[in-house]
Tab-separated table of C-alpha atoms (C1' of nucleotides) in Angstrom:
chain	number	residue	atom	x	y	z
E	24	MET	CA	122.914	51.819	6.634
E	25	GLN	CA	127.140	52.379	7.006
E	26	ASN	CA	128.340	49.952	9.724
E	27	PHE	CA	130.887	51.990	11.305
E	28	ARG	CA	134.180	50.416	12.798
E	29	THR	CA	137.678	51.566	13.744
E	30	ILE	CA	140.265	52.463	11.467
E	31	LYS	CA	142.630	49.826	10.579
E	32	GLY	CA	145.368	49.113	12.839
E	33	THR	CA	143.404	51.165	15.433
E	34	HIS	CA	141.386	49.259	18.554
E	35	ASP	CA	139.036	50.198	20.798
E	36	LEU	CA	140.491	49.785	24.898
E	37	LEU	CA	137.687	47.720	26.322
E	38	PRO	CA	136.995	48.088	30.422
E	39	ASN	CA	138.268	44.501	31.042
E	40	GLU	CA	141.397	44.800	29.024
E	41	LEU	CA	142.107	48.150	30.711
E	42	ASN	CA	142.229	47.089	34.297
E	43	LEU	CA	145.961	46.112	33.417
E	44	TRP	CA	146.424	49.564	31.619
E	45	ARG	CA	145.820	51.112	34.260
E	46	GLU	CA	147.767	48.282	36.532
E	47	VAL	CA	150.959	49.118	34.076
E	48	GLU	CA	150.516	53.038	33.536
E	49	ASN	CA	150.482	53.094	37.418
E	50	PHE	CA	153.329	51.366	37.900
E	51	VAL	CA	155.226	53.927	35.298
E	52	HIS	CA	153.864	57.002	37.147
E	53	THR	CA	154.898	55.573	40.279
E	54	LEU	CA	158.490	54.750	39.235
E	55	MET	CA	159.165	57.644	37.612
E	56	GLN	CA	158.271	59.548	40.113
E	57	GLN	CA	160.591	57.607	42.679
E	58	ASN	CA	163.489	58.365	40.433
E	59	GLY	CA	162.769	62.542	39.862
E	60	TYR	CA	161.073	62.124	36.429
E	61	GLY	CA	157.941	64.825	35.767
E	62	GLU	CA	154.979	63.884	33.294
E	63	ILE	CA	154.952	66.086	29.985
E	64	ARG	CA	152.519	65.840	27.666
E	65	THR	CA	152.510	67.225	23.972
E	66	PRO	CA	150.403	68.000	21.582
E	67	ALA	CA	149.292	65.364	19.210
E	68	PHE	CA	150.862	66.874	16.195
E	69	GLU	CA	153.303	68.788	15.288
E	70	ASN	CA	155.099	70.591	12.037
E	71	THR	CA	156.144	67.672	9.723
E	72	GLU	CA	159.545	69.467	9.596
E	73	LEU	CA	160.295	68.712	12.955
E	74	PHE	CA	160.022	65.347	12.620
E	75	VAL	CA	162.081	65.216	9.423
E	76	ARG	CA	165.220	67.227	11.079
E	77	GLY	CA	164.506	65.379	14.400
E	78	ILE	CA	164.016	61.387	13.090
E	79	GLY	CA	166.100	62.055	9.784
E	80	THR	CA	165.464	62.399	6.184
E	81	ASP	CA	165.940	58.591	4.913
E	82	THR	CA	164.151	56.930	7.523
E	83	ASP	CA	160.703	54.878	6.847
E	84	ILE	CA	159.001	56.646	9.869
E	85	VAL	CA	159.155	59.794	8.028
E	86	THR	CA	158.829	58.331	4.089
E	87	LYS	CA	155.955	56.435	4.323
E	88	GLU	CA	154.912	56.088	7.476
E	89	MET	CA	153.847	59.329	9.105
E	90	TYR	CA	150.382	61.004	9.082
E	91	SER	CA	150.827	64.365	7.681
E	92	TRP	CA	148.195	66.846	6.174
E	93	THR	CA	147.942	70.523	5.504
E	94	ASP	CA	145.364	72.337	7.448
E	95	GLN	CA	143.225	75.077	6.193
E	96	GLY	CA	145.720	77.924	6.865
E	97	GLY	CA	148.513	76.265	4.677
E	98	ASN	CA	150.648	74.651	7.497
E	99	THR	CA	152.145	71.084	7.016
E	100	LEU	CA	151.191	68.912	9.865
E	101	THR	CA	152.095	65.633	11.327
E	102	LEU	CA	150.245	63.197	13.760
E	103	LYS	CA	153.746	62.636	16.307
E	104	PRO	CA	155.102	58.900	14.975
E	105	GLU	CA	157.218	59.886	18.061
E	106	LEU	CA	158.119	61.532	20.850
E	107	THR	CA	161.625	61.585	21.319
E	108	ALA	CA	161.986	64.707	18.816
E	109	PRO	CA	158.408	66.655	20.380
E	110	VAL	CA	160.106	66.593	23.909
E	111	ALA	CA	162.700	68.042	22.782
E	112	ARG	CA	161.012	70.794	21.034
E	113	ALA	CA	158.780	71.478	24.232
E	114	TYR	CA	162.833	71.999	25.987
E	115	LEU	CA	163.763	74.341	23.718
E	116	GLN	CA	160.222	76.517	23.486
E	117	HIS	CA	160.250	76.450	27.149
E	118	GLN	CA	163.925	77.805	27.590
E	119	MET	CA	164.318	74.616	30.133
E	120	GLY	CA	168.038	74.782	29.567
E	121	ASN	CA	168.175	77.900	31.196
E	122	GLN	CA	166.097	77.205	34.008
E	123	ASN	CA	168.461	74.029	35.016
E	124	PRO	CA	171.621	72.415	34.318
E	125	ILE	CA	169.013	68.993	34.078
E	126	HIS	CA	165.880	68.016	32.523
E	127	ARG	CA	164.247	64.089	33.835
E	128	LEU	CA	160.608	63.805	31.461
E	129	TYR	CA	158.519	60.966	31.457
E	130	TYR	CA	155.468	60.289	29.405
E	131	ILE	CA	152.660	58.608	28.721
E	132	ASP	CA	151.117	58.650	25.178
E	133	ALA	CA	149.532	57.699	22.056
E	134	LEU	CA	151.860	57.579	18.742
E	135	PHE	CA	150.905	57.080	14.997
E	136	ARG	CA	152.315	55.723	12.043
E	137	ARG	CA	150.880	53.883	8.725
E	138	GLU	CA	152.596	50.469	8.673
E	139	ARG	CA	150.834	47.553	8.068
E	140	PRO	CA	149.454	46.000	11.236
E	141	GLN	CA	150.242	42.274	12.643
E	142	LYS	CA	150.969	41.213	15.571
E	143	GLY	CA	152.530	43.825	18.101
E	144	ARG	CA	152.055	46.347	15.470
E	145	GLN	CA	149.303	48.625	14.595
E	146	ARG	CA	148.918	52.299	13.559
E	147	GLN	CA	147.442	54.106	16.673
E	148	PHE	CA	149.924	52.766	19.042
E	149	HIS	CA	150.679	53.603	22.567
E	150	GLN	CA	154.481	53.915	24.341
E	151	PHE	CA	155.700	54.995	27.833
E	152	GLY	CA	159.162	56.713	27.975
E	153	ALA	CA	161.679	58.816	29.171
E	154	GLU	CA	164.308	61.180	28.558
E	155	ALA	CA	167.293	62.588	30.318
E	156	ILE	CA	168.438	66.169	29.196
E	157	GLY	CA	171.304	68.061	30.545
E	158	SER	CA	173.704	64.914	31.870
E	159	SER	CA	176.500	63.396	29.088
E	160	ASN	CA	178.040	61.010	31.954
E	161	PRO	CA	177.667	57.171	31.742
E	162	GLU	CA	175.535	56.775	34.906
E	163	GLN	CA	172.367	58.897	33.436
E	164	ASP	CA	172.660	55.933	30.762
E	165	ALA	CA	172.353	53.190	33.669
E	166	GLU	CA	169.643	55.168	35.172
E	167	ILE	CA	167.698	55.164	32.124
E	168	ILE	CA	168.417	51.940	31.123
E	169	SER	CA	167.352	50.868	34.503
E	170	LEU	CA	164.110	52.911	34.117
E	171	ALA	CA	162.979	50.373	31.310
E	172	TYR	CA	163.962	47.244	32.838
E	173	ASN	CA	162.528	47.840	36.482
E	174	ILE	CA	159.274	48.108	35.151
E	175	PHE	CA	159.536	45.073	32.799
E	176	LYS	CA	161.153	43.271	35.954
E	177	LYS	CA	157.913	44.196	37.901
E	178	PHE	CA	155.457	42.432	35.460
E	179	ASP	CA	157.632	39.401	35.453
E	180	ILE	CA	158.222	39.104	31.425
E	181	GLN	CA	159.756	36.019	30.001
E	182	ASN	CA	162.528	35.055	27.605
E	183	MET	CA	163.433	39.111	28.160
E	184	SER	CA	167.082	39.834	27.433
E	185	VAL	CA	168.931	43.545	27.734
E	186	ARG	CA	171.419	44.548	24.478
E	187	LEU	CA	173.542	46.926	24.839
E	188	ASN	CA	176.159	48.722	22.859
E	189	SER	CA	177.592	51.823	21.575
E	190	ILE	CA	177.956	53.088	18.059
E	191	GLY	CA	180.016	56.647	19.241
E	192	ASN	CA	179.642	59.971	18.310
E	193	ALA	CA	178.058	61.006	14.829
E	194	GLU	CA	181.197	62.170	13.560
E	195	ILE	CA	182.815	58.696	13.318
E	196	ARG	CA	179.182	57.690	11.777
E	197	PRO	CA	179.993	58.051	8.059
E	198	VAL	CA	183.921	56.686	8.076
E	199	TYR	CA	182.839	53.929	9.059
E	200	LEU	CA	179.634	53.327	7.014
E	201	GLU	CA	182.593	53.683	4.023
E	202	ASN	CA	184.408	51.331	5.508
E	203	LEU	CA	181.789	48.676	6.264
E	204	ARG	CA	180.400	49.466	2.514
E	205	SER	CA	183.703	48.388	0.834
E	206	SER	CA	184.563	45.438	3.111
E	207	VAL	CA	180.467	43.961	2.121
E	208	LYS	CA	180.746	44.570	-1.178
E	209	LYS	CA	183.562	42.021	-1.985
E	210	ILE	CA	180.988	39.131	-0.550
E	211	LYS	CA	177.941	41.161	-2.070
E	212	LEU	CA	176.736	38.625	-4.036
E	213	LYS	CA	176.921	35.845	-1.528
E	214	LEU	CA	173.965	37.850	0.669
E	215	CYS	CA	170.354	37.703	0.628
E	216	ALA	CA	168.580	39.801	-1.865
E	217	THR	CA	167.381	42.401	0.714
E	218	CYS	CA	171.068	42.489	2.271
E	219	GLN	CA	172.271	43.638	-0.847
E	220	THR	CA	169.922	46.382	-1.493
E	221	ARG	CA	170.637	47.534	2.286
E	222	ILE	CA	174.358	48.400	1.603
E	223	GLU	CA	173.906	51.392	-0.225
E	224	LYS	CA	170.400	52.081	1.340
E	225	ASN	CA	170.783	51.996	4.715
E	226	ALA	CA	173.890	49.676	5.767
E	227	LEU	CA	173.875	49.656	9.839
E	228	ARG	CA	170.474	47.109	9.400
E	229	LEU	CA	172.572	44.526	7.452
E	230	PHE	CA	173.263	43.612	10.831
E	231	ASP	CA	169.664	42.989	11.724
E	232	CYS	CA	169.229	40.472	8.668
E	233	LYS	CA	167.083	37.592	10.060
E	234	ASN	CA	169.116	34.860	7.358
E	235	THR	CA	171.790	33.087	9.405
E	236	HIS	CA	173.705	32.761	6.401
E	237	CYS	CA	174.335	36.636	5.746
E	238	GLN	CA	175.140	36.741	9.770
E	239	GLU	CA	177.597	34.498	9.289
E	240	LEU	CA	179.070	36.243	5.965
E	241	LEU	CA	178.600	39.325	8.017
E	242	ASP	CA	180.935	38.385	11.495
E	243	GLU	CA	183.719	37.037	8.909
E	244	HIS	CA	184.096	40.068	7.157
E	245	ALA	CA	182.274	43.115	8.484
E	246	PRO	CA	183.980	45.662	10.753
E	247	LEU	CA	181.871	46.255	14.134
E	248	ILE	CA	180.774	49.748	14.700
E	249	PHE	CA	181.687	49.246	18.218
E	250	ASP	CA	185.646	48.491	17.534
E	251	SER	CA	185.700	51.728	15.451
E	252	ILE	CA	184.505	54.243	17.627
E	253	SER	CA	186.834	56.362	20.273
E	254	ASP	CA	188.897	55.485	23.034
E	255	LYS	CA	186.812	57.770	25.035
E	256	ASP	CA	183.472	56.826	24.161
E	257	GLN	CA	184.632	53.003	24.517
E	258	ALA	CA	185.395	54.060	28.039
E	259	HIS	CA	182.211	55.821	28.413
E	260	PHE	CA	180.738	52.389	27.679
E	261	GLU	CA	182.423	50.452	30.109
E	262	MET	CA	181.392	52.825	32.953
E	263	VAL	CA	177.883	51.974	31.889
E	264	THR	CA	178.435	47.954	31.876
E	265	ARG	CA	180.221	48.866	35.384
E	266	ILE	CA	176.992	50.490	36.809
E	267	LEU	CA	174.571	47.858	35.394
E	268	ASN	CA	176.885	45.136	36.764
E	269	GLU	CA	176.742	46.809	40.034
E	270	ILE	CA	172.631	47.327	40.039
E	271	GLU	CA	172.463	43.465	38.807
E	272	ILE	CA	170.869	44.281	34.797
E	273	PRO	CA	171.988	41.243	33.156
E	274	TYR	CA	172.856	42.710	29.723
E	275	PHE	CA	174.319	41.399	26.652
E	276	HIS	CA	176.621	43.469	24.669
E	277	ASP	CA	175.490	43.055	21.142
E	278	LYS	CA	178.090	44.779	18.522
E	279	LYS	CA	175.790	44.147	16.129
E	280	LEU	CA	173.234	46.408	17.923
E	281	VAL	CA	172.196	49.647	15.688
E	282	ARG	CA	169.005	51.792	15.940
E	283	GLY	CA	166.560	52.360	13.125
E	284	LEU	CA	166.453	56.673	13.598
E	285	ASP	CA	168.765	59.194	12.960
E	286	TYR	CA	169.628	61.124	16.065
E	287	TYR	CA	171.078	58.228	18.236
E	288	SER	CA	175.071	58.217	19.334
E	289	HIS	CA	176.892	56.435	21.807
E	290	THR	CA	174.977	54.091	23.942
E	291	THR	CA	172.318	52.055	22.250
E	292	PHE	CA	169.631	49.628	23.669
E	293	GLU	CA	167.228	47.501	23.003
E	294	VAL	CA	164.697	45.141	25.305
E	295	THR	CA	163.224	42.032	23.361
E	296	SER	CA	161.182	38.977	24.541
E	297	SER	CA	160.914	35.964	22.571
E	298	VAL	CA	157.198	35.487	23.211
E	299	LEU	CA	156.018	38.339	21.355
E	300	GLY	CA	156.854	37.170	18.091
E	301	ALA	CA	158.185	38.920	15.305
E	302	GLN	CA	158.017	42.288	16.809
E	303	ASP	CA	159.761	41.288	19.573
E	304	ALA	CA	161.278	45.088	20.887
E	305	LEU	CA	159.585	46.135	24.224
E	306	CYS	CA	161.860	49.199	24.333
E	307	GLY	CA	164.383	50.520	22.562
E	308	GLY	CA	166.527	53.612	23.395
E	309	GLY	CA	169.841	55.330	23.935
E	310	ARG	CA	172.231	58.898	23.932
E	311	TYR	CA	171.235	61.010	21.483
E	312	ASN	CA	173.983	64.030	22.029
E	313	GLY	CA	173.006	66.101	18.866
E	314	LEU	CA	169.337	66.475	18.517
E	315	ILE	CA	169.000	69.573	20.503
E	316	GLU	CA	171.334	71.025	18.415
E	317	GLN	CA	169.842	70.051	15.463
E	318	LEU	CA	166.806	71.218	16.590
E	319	GLY	CA	168.235	74.457	16.676
E	320	GLY	CA	169.351	74.532	20.435
E	321	LYS	CA	172.679	74.636	22.088
E	322	SER	CA	174.939	70.816	21.465
E	323	THR	CA	172.676	69.210	24.797
E	324	PRO	CA	173.431	65.753	25.994
E	325	ALA	CA	170.433	63.789	26.436
E	326	VAL	CA	169.457	60.028	26.740
E	327	GLY	CA	166.307	58.356	26.687
E	328	PHE	CA	164.201	55.079	26.081
E	329	ALA	CA	161.001	54.615	24.543
E	330	ALA	CA	158.743	51.081	25.449
E	331	GLY	CA	155.410	49.795	23.249
E	332	ILE	CA	152.545	49.294	25.894
E	333	GLU	CA	150.756	47.281	23.499
E	334	ARG	CA	153.279	44.831	23.881
E	335	LEU	CA	153.829	44.989	27.211
E	336	ILE	CA	150.309	44.320	27.736
E	337	LEU	CA	150.890	41.084	25.356
E	338	ALA	CA	153.689	39.499	27.052
E	339	ILE	CA	152.643	40.039	30.355
E	340	ASP	CA	151.284	36.388	31.910
E	341	LYS	CA	147.302	37.274	32.011
E	342	GLN	CA	146.755	34.336	34.729
E	343	ASN	CA	146.742	36.460	37.803
E	344	ILE	CA	144.706	39.109	36.799
E	345	SER	CA	142.653	40.744	39.359
E	346	GLU	CA	139.191	41.264	38.750
E	347	ASN	CA	137.720	44.190	40.404
E	348	SER	CA	134.414	43.239	41.690
E	349	PRO	CA	132.633	45.681	44.060
E	350	ASN	CA	132.633	45.943	47.510
E	351	ILE	CA	128.568	45.918	47.805
E	352	TYR	CA	125.583	45.309	45.359
E	353	LEU	CA	122.625	47.405	46.172
E	354	ILE	CA	119.125	45.479	45.369
E	355	HIS	CA	115.957	47.295	45.356
E	356	PHE	CA	112.482	46.524	44.535
E	357	GLY	CA	108.834	47.839	44.913
E	358	ASP	CA	107.527	51.129	44.070
E	359	GLU	CA	109.078	53.307	46.705
E	360	THR	CA	112.383	52.174	47.044
E	361	THR	CA	114.495	53.799	44.478
E	362	VAL	CA	114.903	57.324	46.440
E	363	THR	CA	116.279	55.751	49.310
E	364	ALA	CA	118.344	52.994	47.342
E	365	SER	CA	120.272	55.951	45.544
E	366	LYS	CA	120.820	57.972	48.864
E	367	ILE	CA	122.116	54.427	50.321
E	368	ALA	CA	124.223	54.240	47.848
E	369	ASN	CA	125.601	57.766	47.260
E	370	ASP	CA	126.604	57.752	51.738
E	371	LEU	CA	128.213	54.630	51.590
E	372	ARG	CA	130.048	55.217	48.727
E	373	LEU	CA	130.783	59.098	49.791
E	374	ASN	CA	131.632	58.342	53.642
E	375	CYS	CA	132.297	55.124	54.061
E	376	GLY	CA	134.821	54.667	50.755
E	377	LYS	CA	132.590	51.349	49.274
E	378	THR	CA	132.366	50.417	46.125
E	379	VAL	CA	128.501	50.466	45.617
E	380	VAL	CA	126.673	49.269	42.278
E	381	MET	CA	123.096	49.443	42.477
E	382	GLU	CA	120.547	47.844	40.189
E	383	THR	CA	118.933	50.678	37.739
E	384	LEU	CA	117.267	48.174	35.408
E	385	ARG	CA	114.549	46.940	38.096
E	386	ARG	CA	115.339	43.702	37.268
E	387	SER	CA	112.862	40.836	39.286
E	388	PHE	CA	114.376	40.077	42.774
E	389	LYS	CA	115.814	36.664	41.043
E	390	SER	CA	118.063	38.413	38.707
E	391	GLN	CA	119.422	40.829	40.661
E	392	MET	CA	120.236	38.521	43.575
E	393	ARG	CA	121.937	36.742	40.719
E	394	GLU	CA	123.830	39.995	38.792
E	395	ALA	CA	125.540	40.183	42.381
E	396	GLY	CA	126.911	36.721	42.716
E	397	ARG	CA	127.921	37.204	39.061
E	398	CYS	CA	129.785	40.487	39.345
E	399	GLY	CA	131.907	39.490	42.663
E	400	ALA	CA	130.242	41.417	44.949
E	401	LYS	CA	131.540	40.667	48.845
E	402	THR	CA	127.884	42.026	50.743
E	403	THR	CA	124.526	42.426	48.792
E	404	ILE	CA	122.407	45.347	50.332
E	405	ILE	CA	118.197	44.480	50.354
E	406	LEU	CA	115.468	47.321	50.213
E	407	GLY	CA	112.279	45.438	49.603
E	408	GLU	CA	108.955	46.998	50.721
E	409	LYS	CA	108.868	45.511	54.348
E	410	GLU	CA	112.253	47.099	54.682
E	411	LEU	CA	111.427	50.194	53.381
E	412	ALA	CA	108.142	50.163	55.599
E	413	ALA	CA	110.370	49.106	58.734
E	414	ASN	CA	113.426	51.716	58.184
E	415	LYS	CA	115.995	48.998	58.188
E	416	ILE	CA	117.984	46.721	55.207
E	417	ILE	CA	118.880	43.154	55.089
E	418	VAL	CA	123.059	43.190	54.847
E	419	LYS	CA	123.899	39.379	53.299
E	420	ASP	CA	127.156	38.173	52.990
E	421	MET	CA	127.840	36.411	49.836
E	422	SER	CA	130.121	34.188	50.584
E	423	THR	CA	128.919	32.822	54.231
E	424	GLY	CA	125.532	33.587	53.131
E	425	ASN	CA	124.434	35.290	56.293
E	426	GLN	CA	121.882	38.290	56.648
E	427	ASN	CA	121.640	41.257	59.324
E	428	GLU	CA	119.158	43.316	59.908
E	429	VAL	CA	120.403	46.903	60.220
E	430	PRO	CA	117.987	50.251	60.643
E	431	ILE	CA	118.516	52.708	57.963
E	432	SER	CA	120.002	55.315	60.388
E	433	ASP	CA	122.988	52.949	61.138
E	434	ILE	CA	124.184	52.256	58.308
E	435	ASN	CA	127.248	54.419	58.102
E	436	GLN	CA	128.070	53.183	61.198
E	437	PHE	CA	127.540	49.405	60.275
E	438	PHE	CA	129.601	49.593	57.549
E	439	ASN	CA	132.706	52.170	58.442
E	440	LYS	CA	132.816	49.618	61.498
E	441	THR	CA	133.517	46.421	59.434
E	442	SER	CA	135.688	48.473	56.726
L	15	G	C1'	154.254	48.588	0.480
L	16	U	C1'	154.606	42.706	-0.983
L	17	G	C1'	153.447	38.076	0.506
L	18	G	C1'	150.173	33.641	3.023
L	19	C	C1'	145.951	32.056	5.815
L	20	U	C1'	141.253	33.580	7.791
L	21	G	C1'	135.918	36.020	7.965
L	22	U	C1'	128.557	32.290	9.859
L	23	A	C1'	124.722	34.811	17.042
L	24	G	C1'	127.895	38.799	22.279
L	25	C	C1'	131.898	34.826	22.262
L	26	U	C1'	134.339	29.715	20.654
L	27	C	C1'	132.699	27.656	16.424
L	28	A	C1'	129.709	22.917	12.646
L	29	G	C1'	127.106	24.035	8.284
L	30	U	C1'	127.622	17.035	3.675
L	31	U	C1'	128.983	16.842	-3.882
L	32	G	C1'	125.363	24.426	-4.555
L	33	G	C1'	118.532	22.395	-2.145
L	34	U	C1'	112.786	24.252	2.236
L	35	U	C1'	113.149	27.951	7.619
L	36	A	C1'	121.150	28.445	9.150
L	37	G	C1'	122.762	25.239	13.959
L	38	A	C1'	125.724	23.945	18.514
L	39	G	C1'	128.214	25.416	23.372
L	40	C	C1'	129.287	29.553	26.152
L	41	G	C1'	127.164	34.577	27.451
L	42	C	C1'	121.997	37.202	27.717
L	43	C	C1'	116.554	36.906	29.398
L	44	U	C1'	112.237	34.426	31.681
L	45	G	C1'	110.345	30.749	34.304
L	46	A	C1'	110.340	26.169	37.610
L	47	C	C1'	111.397	28.551	43.155
L	48	U	C1'	104.376	34.043	44.400
L	49	G	C1'	111.197	37.856	48.389
L	50	U	C1'	117.137	35.010	47.852
L	51	G	C1'	122.797	34.102	43.810
L	52	G	C1'	126.425	29.987	42.743
L	53	C	C1'	124.250	23.407	40.940
L	54	U	C1'	119.989	21.406	38.253
L	55	C	C1'	115.524	21.564	34.491
L	56	A	C1'	112.774	23.771	30.874
L	57	G	C1'	111.849	27.858	27.907
L	58	G	C1'	113.016	32.647	24.845
L	59	A	C1'	115.395	36.867	22.686
L	60	G	C1'	119.577	37.711	19.151
L	61	G	C1'	121.840	36.430	12.454
L	62	U	C1'	121.441	41.663	5.975
L	63	C	C1'	126.103	34.044	6.772
L	64	G	C1'	132.391	40.825	6.102
L	65	U	C1'	130.453	44.113	1.764
L	66	G	C1'	129.274	44.849	-3.553
L	67	G	C1'	128.754	42.104	-7.820
L	68	G	C1'	128.086	37.813	-10.785
L	69	U	C1'	126.973	32.130	-12.373
L	70	U	C1'	122.144	29.467	-10.673
L	71	C	C1'	115.863	27.434	-11.234
L	72	G	C1'	118.259	27.945	-6.253
L	73	A	C1'	124.276	30.565	-3.052
L	74	A	C1'	127.003	31.215	3.977
L	75	A	C1'	129.458	27.388	0.005
L	76	C	C1'	131.279	28.555	-6.500
L	77	C	C1'	133.770	32.907	-9.129
L	78	C	C1'	135.409	38.302	-9.105
L	79	A	C1'	135.923	42.677	-6.880
L	80	U	C1'	135.962	45.463	-1.999
L	81	C	C1'	137.008	46.032	2.949
L	82	A	C1'	138.446	43.938	7.786
L	83	G	C1'	141.377	40.761	10.814
L	84	C	C1'	145.648	37.346	11.834
L	85	C	C1'	150.455	35.877	10.670
L	86	A	C1'	155.316	36.829	8.260
L	87	C	C1'	158.498	40.430	4.585
L	88	C	C1'	159.434	45.197	5.706
L	89	C	C1'	160.326	48.824	9.535
L	90	C	C1'	160.095	49.442	14.308
L	91	A	C1'	157.880	50.303	20.404
RNA sequence: GUGGCUGUAGCUCAGUUGGUUAGAGCGCCUGACUGUGGCUCAGGAGGUCGUGGGUUCGAAACCCAUCAGCCACCCCA
């Protein structure tokens, strides 16, 4: 007989850990709504071509990480590996641009990439994120950055840093890359092996090399993309930083920060925390003024971010996680008590708003008492044969051990009073 | 896709140069306490030793393969 288990890189989330997940999700909903963002949910899979066009043909995601298949009708489909392209697709499909010049959208969703799992990286993972479509102005960039920042701040993430840069518009990219390649080729042989291959394959990623020797060489010889962008784009960036200063978001202008997906332009940012290990990015984002047009719409400015929920959970200090224990544990025993106990539990939940857990295993009285103590119930209700015969229950306060007798007819009134 | 480390009870882990019936702590169940939790004590349930082959009289241990987990490379959230 085969033992079934979760597929490599996927995980079950059990009730215990989901308490924290729900806390995170609830706060995301609250904060987003507070900022005027509306939730969007897109399908789990899309046409493969959407991601190829959106993310970029040469990116790792598209070339080797997508879960793609051909269905029985011959359609080439892909489980979504990121959400910016699907959101942009939805924006176009529903002609949202014609309804309103600006749309603020957010999501919480599961994504799929076939990577080798490690800390902070799994094959099915979850992100929340926001996309503001329509404004090209720097205050929109700052708003997006503040959304991400405020969520991490709320959960008191340690050793957090916000890195910020601008990579200018898409037109200057080829010019800059040419410039970069020719400068770096002069020092090619002094660089590490991976950097040497990156010169042709993905020159921007040279700046991500963890080898300090390579970084020193690059500092000396490589031109920085920020220095090659237009005055207008530099002024845009300047304005973003002015707003961040004013709203007290600490950031570091990292002139080497680049992003991996092709659709980014202008402002790019990343929030990292060293408590995460190698996969230290909590969130990444930036402008993507060219994406909507790339997908067949008219030129529309947009900016957004995406953050990994698993990574956020990893980075949260779990010291003070609140267990949710029931208000009331309802103990009953004897042949005739079950029906009445069920009725009492139902009334307390519906009429008094109590969290009530009722015994359904029919364990011994002692076991039920132990269970009531273990699950942290503040109050225990005892309904035995004697109580049933007398039409009353015993209400026991678990911290003091005090007991009261309450007539069954007065239960709702009693518990409404004690809130 | 590449490399390193690791798989024994629900959890954390012992298990001697290969040798009878594989252990402990925590957790769970029952009882001492015939209707009162936490403390204590006693008893009990729970294992195809990740899986499949091989070596051997004999494998949890040795060999091969495979799967999974962790960490790193790579990449990214």
